[in-house]
mmCIF file of C-alpha atoms in Angstrom:
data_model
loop_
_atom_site.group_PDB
_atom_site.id
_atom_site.type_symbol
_atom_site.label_atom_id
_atom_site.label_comp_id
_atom_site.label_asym_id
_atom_site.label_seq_id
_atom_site.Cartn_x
_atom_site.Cartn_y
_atom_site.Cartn_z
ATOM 1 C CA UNK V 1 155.892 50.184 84.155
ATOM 2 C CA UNK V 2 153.046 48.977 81.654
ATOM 3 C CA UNK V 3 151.217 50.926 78.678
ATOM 4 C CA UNK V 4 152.547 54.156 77.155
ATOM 5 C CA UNK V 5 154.171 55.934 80.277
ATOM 6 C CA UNK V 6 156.893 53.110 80.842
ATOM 7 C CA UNK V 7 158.053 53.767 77.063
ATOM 8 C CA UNK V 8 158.347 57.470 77.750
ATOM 9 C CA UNK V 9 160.782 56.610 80.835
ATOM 10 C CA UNK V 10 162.595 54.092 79.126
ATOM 11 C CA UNK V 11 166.649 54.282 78.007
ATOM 12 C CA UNK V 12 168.300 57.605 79.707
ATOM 13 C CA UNK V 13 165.374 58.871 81.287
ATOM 14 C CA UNK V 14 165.222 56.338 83.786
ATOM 15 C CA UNK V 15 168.061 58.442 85.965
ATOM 16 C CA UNK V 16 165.022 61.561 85.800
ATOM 17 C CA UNK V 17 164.052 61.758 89.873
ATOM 18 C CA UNK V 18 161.884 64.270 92.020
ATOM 19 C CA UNK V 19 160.054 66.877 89.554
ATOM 20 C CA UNK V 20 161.734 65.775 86.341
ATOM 21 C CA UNK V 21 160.092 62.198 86.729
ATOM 22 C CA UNK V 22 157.052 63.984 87.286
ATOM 23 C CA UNK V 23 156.728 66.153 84.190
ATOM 24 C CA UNK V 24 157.801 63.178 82.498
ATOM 25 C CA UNK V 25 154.976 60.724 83.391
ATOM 26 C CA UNK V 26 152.544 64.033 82.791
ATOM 27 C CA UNK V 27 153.833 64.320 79.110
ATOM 28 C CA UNK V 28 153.760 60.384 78.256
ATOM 29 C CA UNK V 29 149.980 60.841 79.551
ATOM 30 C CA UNK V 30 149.328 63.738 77.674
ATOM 31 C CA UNK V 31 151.088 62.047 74.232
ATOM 32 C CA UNK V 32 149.288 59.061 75.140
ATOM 33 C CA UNK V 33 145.541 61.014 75.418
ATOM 34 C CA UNK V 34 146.284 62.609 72.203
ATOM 35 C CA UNK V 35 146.968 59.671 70.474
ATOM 36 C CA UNK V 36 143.256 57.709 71.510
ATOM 37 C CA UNK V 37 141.853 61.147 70.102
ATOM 38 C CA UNK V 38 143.412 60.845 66.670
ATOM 39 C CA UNK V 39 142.382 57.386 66.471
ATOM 40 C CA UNK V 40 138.931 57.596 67.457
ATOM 41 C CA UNK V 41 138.505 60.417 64.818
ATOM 42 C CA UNK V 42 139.731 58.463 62.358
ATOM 43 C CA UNK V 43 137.990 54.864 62.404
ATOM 44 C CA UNK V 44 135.549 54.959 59.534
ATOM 45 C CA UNK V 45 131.763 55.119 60.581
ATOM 46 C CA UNK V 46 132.642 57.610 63.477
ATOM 47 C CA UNK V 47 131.248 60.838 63.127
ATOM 48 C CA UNK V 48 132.855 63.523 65.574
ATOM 49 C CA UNK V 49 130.579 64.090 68.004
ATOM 50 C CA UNK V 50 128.920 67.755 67.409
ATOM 51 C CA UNK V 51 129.076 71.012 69.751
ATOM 52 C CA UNK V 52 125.986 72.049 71.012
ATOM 53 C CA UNK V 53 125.831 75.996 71.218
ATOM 54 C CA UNK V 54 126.135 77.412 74.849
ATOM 55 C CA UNK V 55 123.836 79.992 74.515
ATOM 56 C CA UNK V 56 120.278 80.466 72.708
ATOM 57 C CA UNK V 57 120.861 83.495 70.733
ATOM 58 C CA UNK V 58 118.652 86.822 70.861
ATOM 59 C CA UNK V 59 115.618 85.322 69.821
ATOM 60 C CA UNK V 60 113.501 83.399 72.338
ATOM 61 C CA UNK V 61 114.112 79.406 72.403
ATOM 62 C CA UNK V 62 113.293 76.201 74.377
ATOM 63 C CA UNK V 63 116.657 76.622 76.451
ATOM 64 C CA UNK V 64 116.191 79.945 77.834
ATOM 65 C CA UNK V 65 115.020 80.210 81.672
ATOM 66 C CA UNK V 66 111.013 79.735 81.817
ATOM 67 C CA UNK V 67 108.346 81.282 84.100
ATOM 68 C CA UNK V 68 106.755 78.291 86.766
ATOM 69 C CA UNK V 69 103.305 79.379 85.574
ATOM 70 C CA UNK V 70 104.232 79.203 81.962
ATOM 71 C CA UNK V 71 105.546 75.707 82.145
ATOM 72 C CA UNK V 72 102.931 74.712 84.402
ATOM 73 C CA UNK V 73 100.187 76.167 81.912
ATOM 74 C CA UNK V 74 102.204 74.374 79.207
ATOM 75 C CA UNK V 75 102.286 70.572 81.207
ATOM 76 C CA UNK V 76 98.562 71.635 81.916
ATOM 77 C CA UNK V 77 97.637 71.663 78.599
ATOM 78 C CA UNK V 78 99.234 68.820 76.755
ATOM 79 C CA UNK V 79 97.976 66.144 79.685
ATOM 80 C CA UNK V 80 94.470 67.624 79.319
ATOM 81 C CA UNK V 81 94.218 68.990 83.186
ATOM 82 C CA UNK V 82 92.677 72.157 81.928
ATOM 83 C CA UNK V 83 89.069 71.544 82.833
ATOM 84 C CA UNK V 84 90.051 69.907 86.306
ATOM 85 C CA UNK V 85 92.500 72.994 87.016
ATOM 86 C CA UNK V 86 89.430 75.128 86.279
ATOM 87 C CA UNK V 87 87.144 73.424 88.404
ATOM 88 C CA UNK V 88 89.763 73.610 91.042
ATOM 89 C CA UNK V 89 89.692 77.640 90.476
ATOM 90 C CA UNK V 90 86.303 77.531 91.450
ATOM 91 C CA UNK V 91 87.117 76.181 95.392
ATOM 92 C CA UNK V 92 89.985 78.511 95.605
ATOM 93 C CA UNK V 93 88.856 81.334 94.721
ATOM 94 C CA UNK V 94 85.113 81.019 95.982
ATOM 95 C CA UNK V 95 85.266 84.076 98.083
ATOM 96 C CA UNK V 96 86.323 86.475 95.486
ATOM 97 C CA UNK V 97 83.645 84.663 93.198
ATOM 98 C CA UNK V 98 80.518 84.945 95.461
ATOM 99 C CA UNK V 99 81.794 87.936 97.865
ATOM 100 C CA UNK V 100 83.395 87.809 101.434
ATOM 101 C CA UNK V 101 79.385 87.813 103.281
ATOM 102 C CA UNK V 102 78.246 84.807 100.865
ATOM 103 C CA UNK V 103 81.423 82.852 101.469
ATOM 104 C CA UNK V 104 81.597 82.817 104.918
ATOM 105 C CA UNK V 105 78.209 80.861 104.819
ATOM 106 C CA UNK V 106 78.420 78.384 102.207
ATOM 107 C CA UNK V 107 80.779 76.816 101.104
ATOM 108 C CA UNK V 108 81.212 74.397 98.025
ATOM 109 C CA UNK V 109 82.035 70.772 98.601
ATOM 110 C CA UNK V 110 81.368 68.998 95.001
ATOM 111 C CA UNK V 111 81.954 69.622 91.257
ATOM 112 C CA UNK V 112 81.154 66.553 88.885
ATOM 113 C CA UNK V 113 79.920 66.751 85.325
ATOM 114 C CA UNK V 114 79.388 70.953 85.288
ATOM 115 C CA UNK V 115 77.133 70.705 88.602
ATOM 116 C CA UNK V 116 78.606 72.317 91.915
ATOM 117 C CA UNK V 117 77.139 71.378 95.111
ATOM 118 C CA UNK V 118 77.372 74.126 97.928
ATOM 119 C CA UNK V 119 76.643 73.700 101.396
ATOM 120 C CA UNK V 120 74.897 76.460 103.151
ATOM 121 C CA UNK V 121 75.431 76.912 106.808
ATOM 122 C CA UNK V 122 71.114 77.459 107.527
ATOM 123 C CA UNK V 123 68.196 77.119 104.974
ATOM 124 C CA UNK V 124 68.229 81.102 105.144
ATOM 125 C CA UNK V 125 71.399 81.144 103.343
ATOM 126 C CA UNK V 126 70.578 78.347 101.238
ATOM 127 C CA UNK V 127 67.049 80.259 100.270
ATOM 128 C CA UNK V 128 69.875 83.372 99.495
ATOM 129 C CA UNK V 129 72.474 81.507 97.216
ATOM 130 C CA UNK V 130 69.030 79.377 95.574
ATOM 131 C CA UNK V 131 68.287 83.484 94.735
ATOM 132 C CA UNK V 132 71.719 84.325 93.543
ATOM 133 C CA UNK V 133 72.357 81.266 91.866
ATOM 134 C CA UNK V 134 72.425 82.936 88.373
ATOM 135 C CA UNK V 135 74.457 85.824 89.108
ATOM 136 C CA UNK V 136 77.129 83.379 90.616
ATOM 137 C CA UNK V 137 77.140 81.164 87.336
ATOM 138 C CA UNK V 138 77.642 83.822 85.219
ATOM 139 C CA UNK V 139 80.503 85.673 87.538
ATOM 140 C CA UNK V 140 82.102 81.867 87.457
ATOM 141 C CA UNK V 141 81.425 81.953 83.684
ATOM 142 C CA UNK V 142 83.727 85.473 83.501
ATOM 143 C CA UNK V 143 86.640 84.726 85.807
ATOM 144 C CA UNK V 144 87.159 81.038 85.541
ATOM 145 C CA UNK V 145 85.390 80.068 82.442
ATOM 146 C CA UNK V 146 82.284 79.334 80.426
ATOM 147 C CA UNK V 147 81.077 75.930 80.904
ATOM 148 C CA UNK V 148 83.247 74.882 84.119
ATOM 149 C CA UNK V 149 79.977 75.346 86.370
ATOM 150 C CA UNK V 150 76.580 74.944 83.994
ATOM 151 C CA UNK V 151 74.521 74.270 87.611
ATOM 152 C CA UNK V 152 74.756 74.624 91.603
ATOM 153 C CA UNK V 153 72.633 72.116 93.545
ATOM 154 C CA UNK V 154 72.048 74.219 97.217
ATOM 155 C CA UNK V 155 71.928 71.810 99.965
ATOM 156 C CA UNK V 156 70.977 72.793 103.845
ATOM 157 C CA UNK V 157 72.200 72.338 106.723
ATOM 158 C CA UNK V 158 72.816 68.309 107.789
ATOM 159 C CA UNK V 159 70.278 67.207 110.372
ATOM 160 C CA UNK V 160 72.029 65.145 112.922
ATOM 161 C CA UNK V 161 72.046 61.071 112.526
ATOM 162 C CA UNK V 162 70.956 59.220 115.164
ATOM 163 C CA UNK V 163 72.261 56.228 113.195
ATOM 164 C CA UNK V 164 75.350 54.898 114.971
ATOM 165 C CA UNK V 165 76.888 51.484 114.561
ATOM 166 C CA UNK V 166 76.222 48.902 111.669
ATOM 167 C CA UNK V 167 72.626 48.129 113.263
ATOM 168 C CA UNK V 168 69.803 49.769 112.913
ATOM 169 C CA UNK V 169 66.049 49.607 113.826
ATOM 170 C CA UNK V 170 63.669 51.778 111.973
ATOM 171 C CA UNK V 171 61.574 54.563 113.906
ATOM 172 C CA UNK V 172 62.150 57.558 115.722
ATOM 173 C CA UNK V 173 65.192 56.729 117.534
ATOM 174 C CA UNK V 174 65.425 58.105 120.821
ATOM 175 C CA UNK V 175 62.746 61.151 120.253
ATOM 176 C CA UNK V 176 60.299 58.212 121.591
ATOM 177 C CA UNK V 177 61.557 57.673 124.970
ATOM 178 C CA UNK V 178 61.564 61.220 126.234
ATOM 179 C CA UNK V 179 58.263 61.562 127.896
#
C-alpha cells in the first residue's frame, strides 16, 4: 500500500481481516488528516483561517433576511434608476392618477425630459385632459413625485395614412377619384 495507511498495516497487523482491517485503514486516515492539520498551522506566514459568526446577533445587520422591495429600493438607488422608476410609476399607475373615466380615454405613450405625451381617444377628451392638465400635474407631483412630469403635451386622435409603401406622390390620395 502507498502513503500513511500502508505504515499503519504494516508488521502484525497485516493478519487484521473483515472489520478489523477496516477500522484500521479508518484510523491511519484519521492520524494521517490530523497530521496535514498540525502542519499547516504551523508553517510560518500562515494565519489560521478565522470563523465567521453563524448568526447576526440582536441588532439588525447586512446578513439578516431582506424585504424584495427594500433591496430593490436599495439597487435602485445606488445605479441612479430612481427618476426612470418614477417615470415608470406614472404609466402604471395612470388610472389611479387621473381617475377610472379619464383613463379609459387617454392613455400616455411618452415621457422624455419631464414632458408626458398622452393620447386621447377623440379631440373631446383631448379638449378635457388640455382642461385638467394642471390638476393631473400636481396629483402626479403628490403620489409619484415633484418634478417627474413638469408638462403633458395632449395629442388627438391619429387621422388615417393613406401613405403606404416607400413611394409616394403628393396630393389628396384617393379622396380625388371618388366622384
Amino acid at each position: 500500500m502507498a502513503g500513511g495507511a500502508g505504515a499503519a498495516l504494516t508488521g502484525p497487523d497485516l493478519a487484521l481481516t473483515g472489520p478489523d482491517l477496516a477500522r484500521a485503514a479508518l484510523q491511519a486516515a484519521r492520524e494521517q488528516s490530523a497530521a496535514r492539520r498540525r502542519t499547516r498551522r504551523t508553517k510560518p506566514g500562515f494565519a489560521a483561517p478565522r470563523r465567521r459568526r453563524g448568526w447576526s446577533g440582536p441588532r439588525p445587520d447586512d446578513r439578516d433576511p431582506q424585504p424584495l422591495g427594500r433591496l430593490a429600493a436599495r439597487i435602485a438607488t445606488e445605479r441612479g434608476w430612481v427618476d426612470r422608476l418614477s417615470g415608470g410609476q406614472v404609466f402604471a399607475r395612470w388610472a389611479s392618477l387621473v381617475g377610472a373615466d379619464v383613463a379609459e380615454h387617454t392613455k400616455p405613450v411618452a415621457l422624455k425630459d419631464g414632458e408626458l405625451t398622452v393620447q386621447a381617444q377623440s379631440t373631446a377628451w383631448a379638449t378635457q385632459l388640455r382642461l385638467l392638465q394642471r390638476q393631473i400635474l400636481k396629483r402626479i407631483g403628490e403620489d409619484v413625485g415633484r418634478d417627474v412630469v413638469r408638462r403633458i403635451r395632449v395629442q388627438g386622435p391619429a387621422a388615417p395614412s393613406w401613405r403606404h409603401g416607400p413611394r409616394h406622390i403628393p396630393g389628396r390620395g384617393p379622396r380625388d377619384t371618388y366622384g
